[in-house]
Amino acid sequence: MKFFLENRARAGVVLAFVIIFASVFGTWRSVAMQAGKVQREFTKEDSFGQTVSSTLSDLAYHSAVFADAYERAVEKDNDSMLLRSAAQEIESRGDDPTALGDEYINIQRSIRNLYDRLLVAGQYKDEIRAAHMAVESDLSILRKYEDYNAAAKKYNVKTAVFPASLFAGEQAIVFE
């Protein structure tokens, strides 16, 4: 104690270092804990034995089937290619909720645009209808994962501010 009283400048530096280290370590731990919770909710099975990850995989498959059916019925265009590429991205990076960027939004937007074009062209027939219903079902199921969505929203809020933004990678995908 006598050392700190005699060397107040050093004591102040040591105290500042300890406070900064504690706050940075606490922020890192908080982000890591919340990211772990998001990952647990992402892989947790529901009462039907499904996970968010497996439902995303189903969405990618059904989106590709819908794009195929659309291209056979009408033609290949930008929205069908965007839908196909988003489905491929989800399939390749779908095991990490923070690795998915705008793929989910791109699928929603492309499905809506392609559906509208099919109705206008009068091509909304059996095969396309079944593929569309499967995609819409997957989208609806993803919105129902309330525990995951709550954890992802909390993670996104925590990591949006400094200094937590230094430790976080990307935002977690939220299904709305």
PDB file of C-alpha atoms in Angstrom, residues 65-66 69-70 72-73 118 122-134:
ATOM      1  CA  VAL A  65     -36.806 -26.826 -56.921  1.00  0.00           C
ATOM      2  CA  PHE A  66     -39.050 -23.760 -57.283  1.00  0.00           C
ATOM      3  CA  ALA A  69     -39.959 -25.291 -62.045  1.00  0.00           C
ATOM      4  CA  TYR A  70     -40.171 -21.559 -62.800  1.00  0.00           C
ATOM      5  CA  ARG A  72     -39.205 -24.705 -67.131  1.00  0.00           C
ATOM      6  CA  ALA A  73     -42.552 -22.894 -67.129  1.00  0.00           C
ATOM      7  CA  LEU A 118     -46.273 -16.820 -62.633  1.00  0.00           C
ATOM      8  CA  GLY A 122     -51.060 -17.950 -65.983  1.00  0.00           C
ATOM      9  CA  GLN A 123     -48.406 -20.601 -65.296  1.00  0.00           C
ATOM     10  CA  TYR A 124     -49.094 -21.222 -61.597  1.00  0.00           C
ATOM     11  CA  LYS A 125     -49.810 -24.925 -62.088  1.00  0.00           C
ATOM     12  CA  ASP A 126     -49.405 -28.124 -60.046  1.00  0.00           C
ATOM     13  CA  GLU A 127     -45.624 -28.622 -59.935  1.00  0.00           C
ATOM     14  CA  ILE A 128     -44.926 -24.935 -59.417  1.00  0.00           C
ATOM     15  CA  ARG A 129     -47.722 -24.631 -56.858  1.00  0.00           C
ATOM     16  CA  ALA A 130     -46.289 -27.546 -54.828  1.00  0.00           C
ATOM     17  CA  ALA A 131     -42.764 -26.078 -54.916  1.00  0.00           C
ATOM     18  CA  HIS A 132     -44.084 -22.640 -53.939  1.00  0.00           C
ATOM     19  CA  MET A 133     -46.104 -24.073 -51.048  1.00  0.00           C
ATOM     20  CA  ALA A 134     -43.016 -25.948 -49.784  1.00  0.00           C
TER      21      ALA A 134
END
